[in-house]
Amino acid sequence: MSLSSQETQRRRQVNNLLHTLRGEQFRHQQNLRRSRADFNTTRAYNLPTLPPGLLSELNQHNSSPITQPKAPEKASTSSGSWSGPSPPKSWIKRDALTDPQSTPVWRREAFAIVAQHINGFLSPEKVPPLSLMCLRAIVSRSSNDEELKDLMLYVPEHLQRDLIRYHAIHSPLPQWKLNVLLALRPGGHVDGEILVVGPKANLTEDHFLVNNSEGTANSQELDWESEEHSNEPLRHLFLVSTRLSTAMLLTLPPTLTHIALIHLPSPIPLARLTKLCPLLVLLDLSFNSWLCNQLDAEDILDKVDWSRWSHLQVLGLRECYVPADLLQNVNKHRWDDVSLIR
């Protein structure tokens, strides 16, 4: 046997011996840690040179199954949860006292019908455009109405409208900021739309009455070459968790085509709306507690003369009582049936 072959054989023996020693050392360490790592896929010489304590924690973290984060448990207020009287509200977690209607998830669901039939509502899966993100930063840093008014005068109406829509879902604007945006243009609306999310924000009782008269006067005074203001009439009215009195309802303009009255605290004379807004295409009355009871819902809905709304296409009554003959009454004498969403 040549010297070169003997040298090669010795090197192989040394390598095999080192491999055996490394394997024994690895198994010994695994026994000390009581680890269940797979010997076929894990090699001692491939492991990082970390201290045993950190390495053990790393192995336990990798071997543990991935679980979805659990939702925070709400504190129960039932009398059966404690041996004594219920704890005061100050002891209960803030999450347990949160109103479901004050969450972005609920507000996104509330605007689902409107967003489906009106262009411009941002999908929750999409990232807001850069212009909207910059505008949000500007509005959030505004500390008074004069400053906000000076800034918003240079912002196009459609961006102001998108800003109000975005905040309506994620974080409703406070009353003073909403008032500034609605007072910038004649008519008291933004690009033909009014969107108010309460309960901290409301429209004044004479909002439509004052702005309708002022809008007509201002439109006559504007120069015909002026491009600062548009003569777009009010077409969209979306009110969520805010009040709408009978006096305010009677001053609604007849140009409205899309109305959403969602989760209002008190009932409204719905029958009068047919004469006030004959061009209605979409009407959403979802999540109103005064339409949940069978007797109340039948009394309110049966008084409506649905034939007056000849342009009506969509009627929303989610989480409301729907009489058995309602759809038949709504579609009576129509060429195209109204889509009822409940």
mmCIF file of C-alpha atoms in Angstrom:
data_model
loop_
_atom_site.group_PDB
_atom_site.id
_atom_site.type_symbol
_atom_site.label_atom_id
_atom_site.label_comp_id
_atom_site.label_asym_id
_atom_site.label_seq_id
_atom_site.Cartn_x
_atom_site.Cartn_y
_atom_site.Cartn_z
ATOM 1 C CA MET A 1 0.000 0.000 0.000
ATOM 2 C CA SER A 2 1.432 3.372 -1.003
ATOM 3 C CA LEU A 3 2.089 6.192 1.408
ATOM 4 C CA SER A 4 -0.578 8.400 -0.176
ATOM 5 C CA SER A 5 -3.315 5.793 0.233
ATOM 6 C CA GLN A 6 -2.316 5.175 3.845
ATOM 7 C CA GLU A 7 -2.434 8.899 4.557
ATOM 8 C CA THR A 8 -5.891 9.158 2.987
ATOM 9 C CA GLN A 9 -7.174 6.233 5.054
ATOM 10 C CA ARG A 10 -5.841 7.794 8.246
ATOM 11 C CA ARG A 11 -7.615 11.062 7.461
ATOM 12 C CA ARG A 12 -10.888 9.212 6.922
ATOM 13 C CA GLN A 13 -10.502 7.417 10.216
ATOM 14 C CA VAL A 14 -9.852 10.707 11.968
ATOM 15 C CA ASN A 15 -12.918 12.288 10.324
ATOM 16 C CA ASN A 16 -15.112 9.341 11.268
ATOM 17 C CA LEU A 17 -13.838 9.479 14.820
ATOM 18 C CA LEU A 18 -14.542 13.206 15.067
ATOM 19 C CA HIS A 19 -18.013 12.678 13.601
ATOM 20 C CA THR A 20 -18.727 9.954 16.159
ATOM 21 C CA LEU A 21 -17.514 12.102 19.041
ATOM 22 C CA ARG A 22 -19.603 15.049 17.884
ATOM 23 C CA GLY A 23 -22.661 12.847 17.625
ATOM 24 C CA GLU A 24 -22.148 11.456 21.124
ATOM 25 C CA GLN A 25 -21.661 14.953 22.501
ATOM 26 C CA PHE A 26 -24.810 16.184 20.758
ATOM 27 C CA ARG A 27 -26.929 13.288 22.066
ATOM 28 C CA HIS A 28 -25.535 13.845 25.535
ATOM 29 C CA GLN A 29 -26.527 17.525 25.413
ATOM 30 C CA GLN A 30 -29.972 16.640 24.115
ATOM 31 C CA ASN A 31 -30.477 14.177 26.983
ATOM 32 C CA LEU A 32 -29.471 16.829 29.498
ATOM 33 C CA ARG A 33 -31.972 19.289 27.993
ATOM 34 C CA ARG A 34 -34.658 16.599 27.572
ATOM 35 C CA SER A 35 -35.144 17.851 24.035
ATOM 36 C CA ARG A 36 -37.051 15.957 21.336
ATOM 37 C CA ALA A 37 -35.089 17.316 18.399
ATOM 38 C CA ASP A 38 -34.814 15.038 15.380
ATOM 39 C CA PHE A 39 -31.370 13.435 15.169
ATOM 40 C CA ASN A 40 -31.703 12.820 11.448
ATOM 41 C CA THR A 41 -32.193 16.479 10.557
ATOM 42 C CA THR A 42 -30.214 18.196 13.313
ATOM 43 C CA ARG A 43 -26.431 18.019 13.422
ATOM 44 C CA ALA A 44 -24.275 19.143 16.301
ATOM 45 C CA TYR A 45 -21.799 20.878 14.052
ATOM 46 C CA ASN A 46 -24.604 22.812 12.310
ATOM 47 C CA LEU A 47 -25.999 24.303 15.525
ATOM 48 C CA PRO A 48 -25.065 27.898 16.368
ATOM 49 C CA THR A 49 -22.445 28.337 19.051
ATOM 50 C CA LEU A 50 -24.799 29.840 21.635
ATOM 51 C CA PRO A 51 -24.800 29.301 25.382
ATOM 52 C CA PRO A 52 -26.841 26.234 26.397
ATOM 53 C CA GLY A 53 -29.528 28.348 28.074
ATOM 54 C CA LEU A 54 -30.223 30.506 25.023
ATOM 55 C CA LEU A 55 -29.992 27.518 22.717
ATOM 56 C CA SER A 56 -32.550 25.606 24.792
ATOM 57 C CA GLU A 57 -34.977 28.554 24.698
ATOM 58 C CA LEU A 58 -34.487 28.832 20.946
ATOM 59 C CA ASN A 59 -35.268 25.138 20.448
ATOM 60 C CA GLN A 60 -38.378 25.375 22.602
ATOM 61 C CA HIS A 61 -39.579 28.442 20.683
ATOM 62 C CA ASN A 62 -39.068 26.759 17.317
ATOM 63 C CA SER A 63 -40.700 23.510 18.384
ATOM 64 C CA SER A 64 -43.790 25.158 19.903
ATOM 65 C CA PRO A 65 -46.810 25.365 17.550
ATOM 66 C CA ILE A 66 -47.777 28.756 16.148
ATOM 67 C CA THR A 67 -51.069 29.918 17.610
ATOM 68 C CA GLN A 68 -53.271 32.813 16.613
ATOM 69 C CA PRO A 69 -53.367 35.716 19.065
ATOM 70 C CA LYS A 70 -56.363 35.463 21.321
ATOM 71 C CA ALA A 71 -58.786 38.323 21.630
ATOM 72 C CA PRO A 72 -58.692 40.025 25.011
ATOM 73 C CA GLU A 73 -61.201 38.504 27.367
ATOM 74 C CA LYS A 74 -63.888 40.892 28.388
ATOM 75 C CA ALA A 75 -64.658 41.173 32.029
ATOM 76 C CA SER A 76 -68.014 39.709 32.838
ATOM 77 C CA THR A 77 -70.501 41.779 34.760
ATOM 78 C CA SER A 78 -72.920 38.980 35.542
ATOM 79 C CA SER A 79 -73.749 38.382 39.178
ATOM 80 C CA GLY A 80 -72.752 34.724 38.929
ATOM 81 C CA SER A 81 -69.078 35.511 38.275
ATOM 82 C CA TRP A 82 -68.351 36.736 41.806
ATOM 83 C CA SER A 83 -69.238 35.510 45.243
ATOM 84 C CA GLY A 84 -70.365 38.997 46.212
ATOM 85 C CA PRO A 85 -71.795 42.031 44.451
ATOM 86 C CA SER A 86 -70.492 43.034 41.039
ATOM 87 C CA PRO A 87 -67.337 45.170 41.074
ATOM 88 C CA PRO A 88 -67.603 48.877 40.243
ATOM 89 C CA LYS A 89 -67.056 49.989 36.659
ATOM 90 C CA SER A 90 -63.690 51.513 37.568
ATOM 91 C CA TRP A 91 -62.431 47.977 38.345
ATOM 92 C CA ILE A 92 -63.531 46.551 35.021
ATOM 93 C CA LYS A 93 -61.188 46.674 32.064
ATOM 94 C CA ARG A 94 -61.837 49.459 29.572
ATOM 95 C CA ASP A 95 -62.364 46.900 26.783
ATOM 96 C CA ALA A 96 -65.337 45.469 28.645
ATOM 97 C CA LEU A 97 -67.035 48.878 28.705
ATOM 98 C CA THR A 98 -66.458 49.641 25.019
ATOM 99 C CA ASP A 99 -69.606 50.130 22.982
ATOM 100 C CA PRO A 100 -69.543 47.845 19.909
ATOM 101 C CA GLN A 101 -70.864 50.721 17.781
ATOM 102 C CA SER A 102 -67.751 52.769 18.602
ATOM 103 C CA THR A 103 -65.317 50.390 16.915
ATOM 104 C CA PRO A 104 -63.946 50.733 13.362
ATOM 105 C CA VAL A 105 -65.060 47.180 12.594
ATOM 106 C CA TRP A 106 -68.703 48.010 13.282
ATOM 107 C CA ARG A 107 -68.554 51.323 11.421
ATOM 108 C CA ARG A 108 -67.035 49.606 8.389
ATOM 109 C CA GLU A 109 -69.924 47.134 8.469
ATOM 110 C CA ALA A 110 -72.413 49.987 8.864
ATOM 111 C CA PHE A 111 -71.145 51.657 5.673
ATOM 112 C CA ALA A 112 -70.948 48.386 3.719
ATOM 113 C CA ILE A 113 -74.083 49.015 1.628
ATOM 114 C CA VAL A 114 -73.158 52.622 0.917
ATOM 115 C CA ALA A 115 -69.584 51.721 -0.018
ATOM 116 C CA GLN A 116 -70.824 49.018 -2.367
ATOM 117 C CA HIS A 117 -73.008 51.391 -4.388
ATOM 118 C CA ILE A 118 -70.947 54.599 -4.269
ATOM 119 C CA ASN A 119 -67.511 55.097 -5.756
ATOM 120 C CA GLY A 120 -64.777 56.601 -3.647
ATOM 121 C CA PHE A 121 -65.064 54.617 -0.425
ATOM 122 C CA LEU A 122 -61.617 53.213 0.351
ATOM 123 C CA SER A 123 -61.468 49.442 0.627
ATOM 124 C CA PRO A 124 -60.106 48.281 4.018
ATOM 125 C CA GLU A 125 -57.617 46.030 2.226
ATOM 126 C CA LYS A 126 -56.052 48.914 0.306
ATOM 127 C CA VAL A 127 -53.418 51.310 1.578
ATOM 128 C CA PRO A 128 -54.637 54.942 1.656
ATOM 129 C CA PRO A 129 -53.160 57.112 -1.105
ATOM 130 C CA LEU A 130 -50.306 59.424 -0.222
ATOM 131 C CA SER A 131 -52.469 62.518 -0.653
ATOM 132 C CA LEU A 132 -54.955 61.256 1.930
ATOM 133 C CA MET A 133 -52.202 60.285 4.374
ATOM 134 C CA CYS A 134 -50.659 63.758 4.128
ATOM 135 C CA LEU A 135 -54.048 65.409 4.550
ATOM 136 C CA ARG A 136 -54.743 63.322 7.657
ATOM 137 C CA ALA A 137 -51.448 64.467 9.168
ATOM 138 C CA ILE A 138 -52.290 68.108 8.479
ATOM 139 C CA VAL A 139 -55.767 67.857 9.999
ATOM 140 C CA SER A 140 -54.524 65.992 13.073
ATOM 141 C CA ARG A 141 -52.033 68.787 13.803
ATOM 142 C CA SER A 142 -54.567 71.603 13.427
ATOM 143 C CA SER A 143 -55.348 73.098 16.813
ATOM 144 C CA ASN A 144 -58.050 75.675 15.995
ATOM 145 C CA ASP A 145 -60.742 76.299 13.420
ATOM 146 C CA GLU A 146 -59.072 79.327 11.810
ATOM 147 C CA GLU A 147 -55.893 77.391 11.114
ATOM 148 C CA LEU A 148 -57.817 74.430 9.735
ATOM 149 C CA LYS A 149 -59.968 76.685 7.558
ATOM 150 C CA ASP A 150 -56.934 78.421 6.032
ATOM 151 C CA LEU A 151 -55.414 75.053 5.144
ATOM 152 C CA MET A 152 -58.552 73.414 3.778
ATOM 153 C CA LEU A 153 -59.307 76.285 1.400
ATOM 154 C CA TYR A 154 -56.504 75.008 -0.832
ATOM 155 C CA VAL A 155 -57.585 71.349 -0.720
ATOM 156 C CA PRO A 156 -59.875 70.070 -3.513
ATOM 157 C CA GLU A 157 -63.373 69.060 -2.482
ATOM 158 C CA HIS A 158 -63.006 65.430 -3.481
ATOM 159 C CA LEU A 159 -59.994 65.075 -1.155
ATOM 160 C CA GLN A 160 -61.956 66.661 1.685
ATOM 161 C CA ARG A 161 -64.771 64.208 1.004
ATOM 162 C CA ASP A 162 -62.355 61.253 1.051
ATOM 163 C CA LEU A 163 -60.873 62.541 4.302
ATOM 164 C CA ILE A 164 -64.287 62.644 5.995
ATOM 165 C CA ARG A 165 -65.102 59.160 4.705
ATOM 166 C CA TYR A 166 -61.840 57.736 6.001
ATOM 167 C CA HIS A 167 -62.258 59.303 9.440
ATOM 168 C CA ALA A 168 -65.897 58.196 9.578
ATOM 169 C CA ILE A 169 -64.697 54.597 9.771
ATOM 170 C CA HIS A 170 -61.383 54.786 11.601
ATOM 171 C CA SER A 171 -61.720 57.810 13.916
ATOM 172 C CA PRO A 172 -64.727 60.144 13.487
ATOM 173 C CA LEU A 173 -63.852 63.823 13.325
ATOM 174 C CA PRO A 174 -64.729 65.986 16.331
ATOM 175 C CA GLN A 175 -67.539 68.485 16.065
ATOM 176 C CA TRP A 176 -65.417 71.596 15.455
ATOM 177 C CA LYS A 177 -63.375 70.044 12.643
ATOM 178 C CA LEU A 178 -66.507 68.735 10.940
ATOM 179 C CA ASN A 179 -68.119 72.175 11.200
ATOM 180 C CA VAL A 180 -65.107 73.781 9.505
ATOM 181 C CA LEU A 181 -65.201 71.340 6.592
ATOM 182 C CA LEU A 182 -68.950 71.694 6.074
ATOM 183 C CA ALA A 183 -68.815 75.506 6.225
ATOM 184 C CA LEU A 184 -66.114 75.957 3.583
ATOM 185 C CA ARG A 185 -68.427 75.717 0.569
ATOM 186 C CA PRO A 186 -71.920 77.051 -0.164
ATOM 187 C CA GLY A 187 -74.652 74.592 0.735
ATOM 188 C CA GLY A 188 -73.023 73.207 3.884
ATOM 189 C CA HIS A 189 -71.728 70.019 2.275
ATOM 190 C CA VAL A 190 -68.501 68.650 0.797
ATOM 191 C CA ASP A 191 -68.654 67.680 -2.862
ATOM 192 C CA GLY A 192 -72.403 67.019 -2.623
ATOM 193 C CA GLU A 193 -72.144 64.867 0.505
ATOM 194 C CA ILE A 194 -72.749 65.136 4.251
ATOM 195 C CA LEU A 195 -71.416 62.348 6.460
ATOM 196 C CA VAL A 196 -71.762 62.592 10.234
ATOM 197 C CA VAL A 197 -70.836 59.905 12.757
ATOM 198 C CA GLY A 198 -71.992 60.465 16.335
ATOM 199 C CA PRO A 199 -72.643 60.531 19.115
ATOM 200 C CA LYS A 200 -70.042 63.289 19.594
ATOM 201 C CA ALA A 201 -70.859 65.024 16.302
ATOM 202 C CA ASN A 202 -74.249 66.313 15.173
ATOM 203 C CA LEU A 203 -75.791 68.645 12.643
ATOM 204 C CA THR A 204 -77.520 71.759 13.897
ATOM 205 C CA GLU A 205 -81.297 71.860 13.733
ATOM 206 C CA ASP A 206 -81.278 74.563 11.044
ATOM 207 C CA HIS A 207 -78.316 73.234 9.038
ATOM 208 C CA PHE A 208 -80.279 72.455 5.874
ATOM 209 C CA LEU A 209 -82.564 75.458 6.195
ATOM 210 C CA VAL A 210 -79.719 77.967 6.600
ATOM 211 C CA ASN A 211 -77.375 76.433 4.056
ATOM 212 C CA ASN A 212 -80.060 76.032 1.404
ATOM 213 C CA SER A 213 -80.859 79.746 1.536
ATOM 214 C CA GLU A 214 -77.207 80.809 1.837
ATOM 215 C CA GLY A 215 -76.142 78.463 -0.920
ATOM 216 C CA THR A 216 -78.664 79.981 -3.335
ATOM 217 C CA ALA A 217 -77.597 83.529 -2.482
ATOM 218 C CA ASN A 218 -73.877 82.755 -2.696
ATOM 219 C CA SER A 219 -74.219 80.948 -6.010
ATOM 220 C CA GLN A 220 -75.784 84.073 -7.527
ATOM 221 C CA GLU A 221 -72.955 86.289 -6.247
ATOM 222 C CA LEU A 222 -70.105 84.082 -7.525
ATOM 223 C CA ASP A 223 -68.389 85.171 -10.714
ATOM 224 C CA TRP A 224 -69.104 82.911 -13.688
ATOM 225 C CA GLU A 225 -65.345 82.421 -14.243
ATOM 226 C CA SER A 226 -64.706 81.343 -10.659
ATOM 227 C CA GLU A 227 -63.484 77.762 -10.233
ATOM 228 C CA GLU A 228 -63.141 77.804 -6.460
ATOM 229 C CA HIS A 229 -66.657 76.575 -5.745
ATOM 230 C CA SER A 230 -68.762 73.983 -7.483
ATOM 231 C CA ASN A 231 -72.524 74.158 -7.823
ATOM 232 C CA GLU A 232 -72.893 70.472 -6.981
ATOM 233 C CA PRO A 233 -76.173 69.997 -5.068
ATOM 234 C CA LEU A 234 -76.453 67.858 -1.966
ATOM 235 C CA ARG A 235 -77.022 64.270 -3.103
ATOM 236 C CA HIS A 236 -75.649 62.084 -0.294
ATOM 237 C CA LEU A 237 -76.693 62.212 3.357
ATOM 238 C CA PHE A 238 -75.181 59.619 5.707
ATOM 239 C CA LEU A 239 -75.967 59.854 9.426
ATOM 240 C CA VAL A 240 -74.698 57.227 11.883
ATOM 241 C CA SER A 241 -75.378 57.184 15.633
ATOM 242 C CA THR A 242 -76.510 60.801 15.579
ATOM 243 C CA ARG A 243 -79.821 62.570 15.954
ATOM 244 C CA LEU A 244 -82.225 63.577 13.198
ATOM 245 C CA SER A 245 -85.205 65.481 14.525
ATOM 246 C CA THR A 246 -88.484 65.862 12.697
ATOM 247 C CA ALA A 247 -87.829 69.576 12.200
ATOM 248 C CA MET A 248 -84.493 68.815 10.570
ATOM 249 C CA LEU A 249 -85.990 66.059 8.419
ATOM 250 C CA LEU A 250 -88.633 68.431 7.041
ATOM 251 C CA THR A 251 -85.889 70.727 5.706
ATOM 252 C CA LEU A 252 -84.069 68.059 3.673
ATOM 253 C CA PRO A 253 -83.460 69.160 0.069
ATOM 254 C CA PRO A 254 -85.251 67.279 -2.741
ATOM 255 C CA THR A 255 -81.951 66.657 -4.555
ATOM 256 C CA LEU A 256 -80.962 63.789 -2.244
ATOM 257 C CA THR A 257 -80.486 60.452 -4.012
ATOM 258 C CA HIS A 258 -78.614 58.385 -1.390
ATOM 259 C CA ILE A 259 -79.624 58.423 2.278
ATOM 260 C CA ALA A 260 -78.278 56.261 5.105
ATOM 261 C CA LEU A 261 -79.871 56.687 8.533
ATOM 262 C CA ILE A 262 -78.051 54.078 10.589
ATOM 263 C CA HIS A 263 -78.312 53.415 14.323
ATOM 264 C CA LEU A 264 -80.256 56.587 15.057
ATOM 265 C CA PRO A 265 -81.207 57.015 18.718
ATOM 266 C CA SER A 266 -84.856 57.895 18.051
ATOM 267 C CA PRO A 267 -87.416 57.007 15.350
ATOM 268 C CA ILE A 268 -88.192 59.320 12.446
ATOM 269 C CA PRO A 269 -91.403 59.924 10.468
ATOM 270 C CA LEU A 270 -90.258 57.848 7.507
ATOM 271 C CA ALA A 271 -93.542 58.338 5.635
ATOM 272 C CA ARG A 272 -92.806 62.051 5.193
ATOM 273 C CA LEU A 273 -89.509 61.298 3.509
ATOM 274 C CA THR A 274 -91.229 60.090 0.337
ATOM 275 C CA LYS A 275 -92.537 63.585 -0.427
ATOM 276 C CA LEU A 276 -89.344 65.351 0.624
ATOM 277 C CA CYS A 277 -86.875 63.229 -1.363
ATOM 278 C CA PRO A 278 -88.627 61.776 -4.436
ATOM 279 C CA LEU A 279 -85.350 61.039 -6.288
ATOM 280 C CA LEU A 280 -84.125 58.508 -3.750
ATOM 281 C CA VAL A 281 -82.079 55.654 -5.219
ATOM 282 C CA LEU A 282 -80.629 54.139 -2.033
ATOM 283 C CA LEU A 283 -82.098 54.079 1.467
ATOM 284 C CA ASP A 284 -80.287 52.334 4.316
ATOM 285 C CA LEU A 285 -82.120 52.044 7.651
ATOM 286 C CA SER A 286 -79.929 49.348 9.167
ATOM 287 C CA PHE A 287 -79.155 48.810 12.868
ATOM 288 C CA ASN A 288 -82.011 50.986 14.142
ATOM 289 C CA SER A 289 -83.423 49.697 17.414
ATOM 290 C CA TRP A 290 -86.799 51.310 16.704
ATOM 291 C CA LEU A 291 -87.185 48.951 13.717
ATOM 292 C CA CYS A 292 -86.368 45.775 15.635
ATOM 293 C CA ASN A 293 -89.726 45.337 17.332
ATOM 294 C CA GLN A 294 -92.383 43.779 15.125
ATOM 295 C CA LEU A 295 -95.196 46.155 16.054
ATOM 296 C CA ASP A 296 -93.054 49.284 15.775
ATOM 297 C CA ALA A 297 -91.481 48.205 12.490
ATOM 298 C CA GLU A 298 -94.819 47.329 10.898
ATOM 299 C CA ASP A 299 -96.330 50.615 12.065
ATOM 300 C CA ILE A 300 -93.489 52.685 10.551
ATOM 301 C CA LEU A 301 -92.959 50.749 7.316
ATOM 302 C CA ASP A 302 -96.645 50.263 6.486
ATOM 303 C CA LYS A 303 -97.206 54.025 6.445
ATOM 304 C CA VAL A 304 -94.649 54.556 3.679
ATOM 305 C CA ASP A 305 -96.004 55.097 0.170
ATOM 306 C CA TRP A 306 -93.274 53.152 -1.627
ATOM 307 C CA SER A 307 -94.688 53.978 -5.053
ATOM 308 C CA ARG A 308 -93.480 57.577 -4.673
ATOM 309 C CA TRP A 309 -89.893 56.361 -4.789
ATOM 310 C CA SER A 310 -89.943 55.310 -8.413
ATOM 311 C CA HIS A 311 -86.127 55.485 -8.642
ATOM 312 C CA LEU A 312 -85.462 53.363 -5.554
ATOM 313 C CA GLN A 313 -83.048 50.500 -6.208
ATOM 314 C CA VAL A 314 -81.578 49.485 -2.829
ATOM 315 C CA LEU A 315 -83.246 49.219 0.584
ATOM 316 C CA GLY A 316 -81.128 48.274 3.608
ATOM 317 C CA LEU A 317 -82.744 46.814 6.735
ATOM 318 C CA ARG A 318 -79.946 44.890 8.421
ATOM 319 C CA GLU A 319 -80.734 43.716 11.954
ATOM 320 C CA CYS A 320 -84.277 45.062 11.598
ATOM 321 C CA TYR A 321 -87.625 43.345 11.544
ATOM 322 C CA VAL A 322 -88.830 42.906 7.978
ATOM 323 C CA PRO A 323 -92.584 42.269 7.539
ATOM 324 C CA ALA A 324 -93.492 39.352 5.304
ATOM 325 C CA ASP A 325 -95.296 41.548 2.777
ATOM 326 C CA LEU A 326 -92.768 44.393 2.745
ATOM 327 C CA LEU A 327 -90.918 43.342 -0.388
ATOM 328 C CA GLN A 328 -94.205 42.844 -2.220
ATOM 329 C CA ASN A 329 -95.377 46.322 -1.230
ATOM 330 C CA VAL A 330 -92.068 47.903 -2.216
ATOM 331 C CA ASN A 331 -91.961 46.253 -5.654
ATOM 332 C CA LYS A 332 -95.596 46.907 -6.447
ATOM 333 C CA HIS A 333 -96.086 48.552 -9.881
ATOM 334 C CA ARG A 334 -92.339 48.487 -10.645
ATOM 335 C CA TRP A 335 -90.525 47.305 -13.732
ATOM 336 C CA ASP A 336 -87.350 46.524 -11.780
ATOM 337 C CA ASP A 337 -87.462 45.023 -8.302
ATOM 338 C CA VAL A 338 -85.813 46.791 -5.391
ATOM 339 C CA SER A 339 -82.862 44.979 -3.833
ATOM 340 C CA LEU A 340 -83.640 44.357 -0.149
ATOM 341 C CA ILE A 341 -80.541 43.836 2.024
ATOM 342 C CA ARG A 342 -81.153 42.518 5.500
#
